[in-house]
Amino acid sequence: GNVALYHSNKNKILNFVRNYPTSILLKNLPLFLIRQVISTVYYLFQLNFSPIAGKIKAIRLLPKYIKLRNENLKKNMKNVKNVDRFIVHKEIMNSIIGKVKPISQD
């Protein structure tokens, strides 16, 4: 019960910050923050402090997760560049050898 609420509230915030692309994060940030405030008030009225403790823990871990996010974005940009190179290479190969139709599996 309370342990699960603690971790789900903590992880919801940290995953949002760490994993979403910047454009999606910024677009959804206002609604995300409003939901966090509403759920905090809800848990306060219920005198259920575990989820609030989870949110506080997430806020304390934010600097670490922002750093992880920046590292992930750099890695992902390298991966995107590698994929771009592969796609360009594939298109050149296709133009040289022509498209090969896959054998149907029926």
mmCIF file of C-alpha atoms in Angstrom:
data_model
loop_
_atom_site.group_PDB
_atom_site.id
_atom_site.type_symbol
_atom_site.label_atom_id
_atom_site.label_comp_id
_atom_site.label_asym_id
_atom_site.label_seq_id
_atom_site.Cartn_x
_atom_site.Cartn_y
_atom_site.Cartn_z
ATOM 1 C CA GLY A 1 0.000 0.000 0.000
ATOM 2 C CA ASN A 2 2.020 2.900 1.324
ATOM 3 C CA VAL A 3 5.391 1.608 0.067
ATOM 4 C CA ALA A 4 3.947 1.173 -3.433
ATOM 5 C CA LEU A 5 2.459 4.692 -3.334
ATOM 6 C CA TYR A 6 5.802 6.101 -2.164
ATOM 7 C CA HIS A 7 7.714 4.516 -5.053
ATOM 8 C CA SER A 8 5.076 5.122 -7.734
ATOM 9 C CA ASN A 9 4.901 8.840 -6.862
ATOM 10 C CA LYS A 10 8.702 9.117 -6.772
ATOM 11 C CA ASN A 11 9.228 7.180 -10.014
ATOM 12 C CA LYS A 12 6.468 9.012 -11.897
ATOM 13 C CA ILE A 13 8.355 12.301 -11.458
ATOM 14 C CA LEU A 14 11.833 10.886 -12.084
ATOM 15 C CA ASN A 15 10.820 8.926 -15.192
ATOM 16 C CA PHE A 16 9.056 11.984 -16.596
ATOM 17 C CA VAL A 17 12.209 14.093 -16.194
ATOM 18 C CA ARG A 18 14.686 11.444 -17.321
ATOM 19 C CA ASN A 19 13.017 9.746 -20.269
ATOM 20 C CA TYR A 20 10.736 12.092 -22.210
ATOM 21 C CA PRO A 21 12.068 14.038 -25.216
ATOM 22 C CA THR A 22 12.446 17.760 -24.442
ATOM 23 C CA SER A 23 9.577 18.860 -26.710
ATOM 24 C CA ILE A 24 7.119 16.428 -25.086
ATOM 25 C CA LEU A 25 8.437 17.240 -21.597
ATOM 26 C CA LEU A 26 7.973 20.999 -22.042
ATOM 27 C CA LYS A 27 4.553 20.608 -23.684
ATOM 28 C CA ASN A 28 3.282 18.409 -20.841
ATOM 29 C CA LEU A 29 5.077 20.111 -17.938
ATOM 30 C CA PRO A 30 2.265 22.517 -16.909
ATOM 31 C CA LEU A 31 -0.364 19.747 -16.756
ATOM 32 C CA PHE A 32 2.114 17.401 -15.041
ATOM 33 C CA LEU A 33 2.844 20.000 -12.331
ATOM 34 C CA ILE A 34 -0.872 20.733 -11.831
ATOM 35 C CA ARG A 35 -1.544 17.000 -11.391
ATOM 36 C CA GLN A 36 1.296 16.750 -8.857
ATOM 37 C CA VAL A 37 -0.132 19.639 -6.818
ATOM 38 C CA ILE A 38 -3.682 18.205 -6.928
ATOM 39 C CA SER A 39 -2.520 14.728 -5.880
ATOM 40 C CA THR A 40 -0.417 16.235 -3.068
ATOM 41 C CA VAL A 41 -3.451 18.121 -1.715
ATOM 42 C CA TYR A 42 -5.539 14.925 -2.045
ATOM 43 C CA TYR A 43 -2.999 12.880 -0.053
ATOM 44 C CA LEU A 44 -2.728 15.649 2.574
ATOM 45 C CA PHE A 45 -6.482 15.529 3.143
ATOM 46 C CA GLN A 46 -6.250 11.751 3.481
ATOM 47 C CA LEU A 47 -3.344 12.161 5.941
ATOM 48 C CA ASN A 48 -1.410 9.744 3.727
ATOM 49 C CA PHE A 49 2.167 11.020 3.778
ATOM 50 C CA SER A 50 3.957 8.167 1.959
ATOM 51 C CA PRO A 51 3.142 9.456 -1.557
ATOM 52 C CA ILE A 52 4.151 12.979 -0.495
ATOM 53 C CA ALA A 53 7.442 11.619 0.880
ATOM 54 C CA GLY A 54 7.945 9.945 -2.521
ATOM 55 C CA LYS A 55 7.414 13.268 -4.300
ATOM 56 C CA ILE A 56 9.865 15.005 -1.936
ATOM 57 C CA LYS A 57 12.463 12.260 -2.537
ATOM 58 C CA ALA A 58 12.008 12.730 -6.304
ATOM 59 C CA ILE A 59 12.556 16.487 -6.000
ATOM 60 C CA ARG A 60 15.759 15.828 -4.019
ATOM 61 C CA LEU A 61 16.956 13.404 -6.740
ATOM 62 C CA LEU A 62 16.115 15.797 -9.615
ATOM 63 C CA PRO A 63 19.660 17.169 -10.118
ATOM 64 C CA LYS A 64 21.029 13.618 -10.493
ATOM 65 C CA TYR A 65 18.251 12.665 -12.921
ATOM 66 C CA ILE A 66 18.670 15.846 -14.984
ATOM 67 C CA LYS A 67 22.341 14.892 -15.368
ATOM 68 C CA LEU A 68 21.325 11.342 -16.426
ATOM 69 C CA ARG A 69 18.851 12.884 -18.867
ATOM 70 C CA ASN A 70 21.549 15.040 -20.457
ATOM 71 C CA GLU A 71 23.819 11.981 -20.829
ATOM 72 C CA ASN A 72 20.933 9.998 -22.374
ATOM 73 C CA LEU A 73 20.136 12.817 -24.819
ATOM 74 C CA LYS A 74 23.788 12.914 -25.952
ATOM 75 C CA LYS A 75 23.823 9.110 -26.416
ATOM 76 C CA ASN A 76 20.514 9.226 -28.283
ATOM 77 C CA MET A 77 21.815 11.972 -30.586
ATOM 78 C CA LYS A 78 24.826 9.764 -31.429
ATOM 79 C CA ASN A 79 22.452 6.861 -32.098
ATOM 80 C CA VAL A 80 20.269 9.069 -34.328
ATOM 81 C CA LYS A 81 23.370 10.130 -36.305
ATOM 82 C CA ASN A 82 24.414 6.470 -36.680
ATOM 83 C CA VAL A 83 20.913 5.520 -37.834
ATOM 84 C CA ASP A 84 20.967 8.432 -40.319
ATOM 85 C CA ARG A 85 24.284 7.196 -41.684
ATOM 86 C CA PHE A 86 22.877 3.673 -42.007
ATOM 87 C CA ILE A 87 19.719 4.923 -43.755
ATOM 88 C CA VAL A 88 21.759 6.985 -46.237
ATOM 89 C CA HIS A 89 24.023 3.958 -46.833
ATOM 90 C CA LYS A 90 20.987 1.704 -47.334
ATOM 91 C CA GLU A 91 19.420 4.129 -49.832
ATOM 92 C CA ILE A 92 22.675 4.267 -51.823
ATOM 93 C CA MET A 93 22.895 0.457 -51.814
ATOM 94 C CA ASN A 94 19.252 0.183 -52.911
ATOM 95 C CA SER A 95 19.865 2.568 -55.795
ATOM 96 C CA ILE A 96 22.900 0.477 -56.855
ATOM 97 C CA ILE A 97 21.470 -3.038 -56.549
ATOM 98 C CA GLY A 98 17.740 -2.284 -56.769
ATOM 99 C CA LYS A 99 15.215 -3.131 -54.088
ATOM 100 C CA VAL A 100 15.088 -6.828 -53.180
ATOM 101 C CA LYS A 101 11.566 -8.043 -52.398
ATOM 102 C CA PRO A 102 11.392 -10.097 -49.168
ATOM 103 C CA ILE A 103 10.215 -13.685 -49.561
ATOM 104 C CA SER A 104 6.628 -13.947 -48.303
ATOM 105 C CA GLN A 105 6.131 -16.257 -45.319
ATOM 106 C CA ASP A 106 2.822 -17.886 -46.278
#
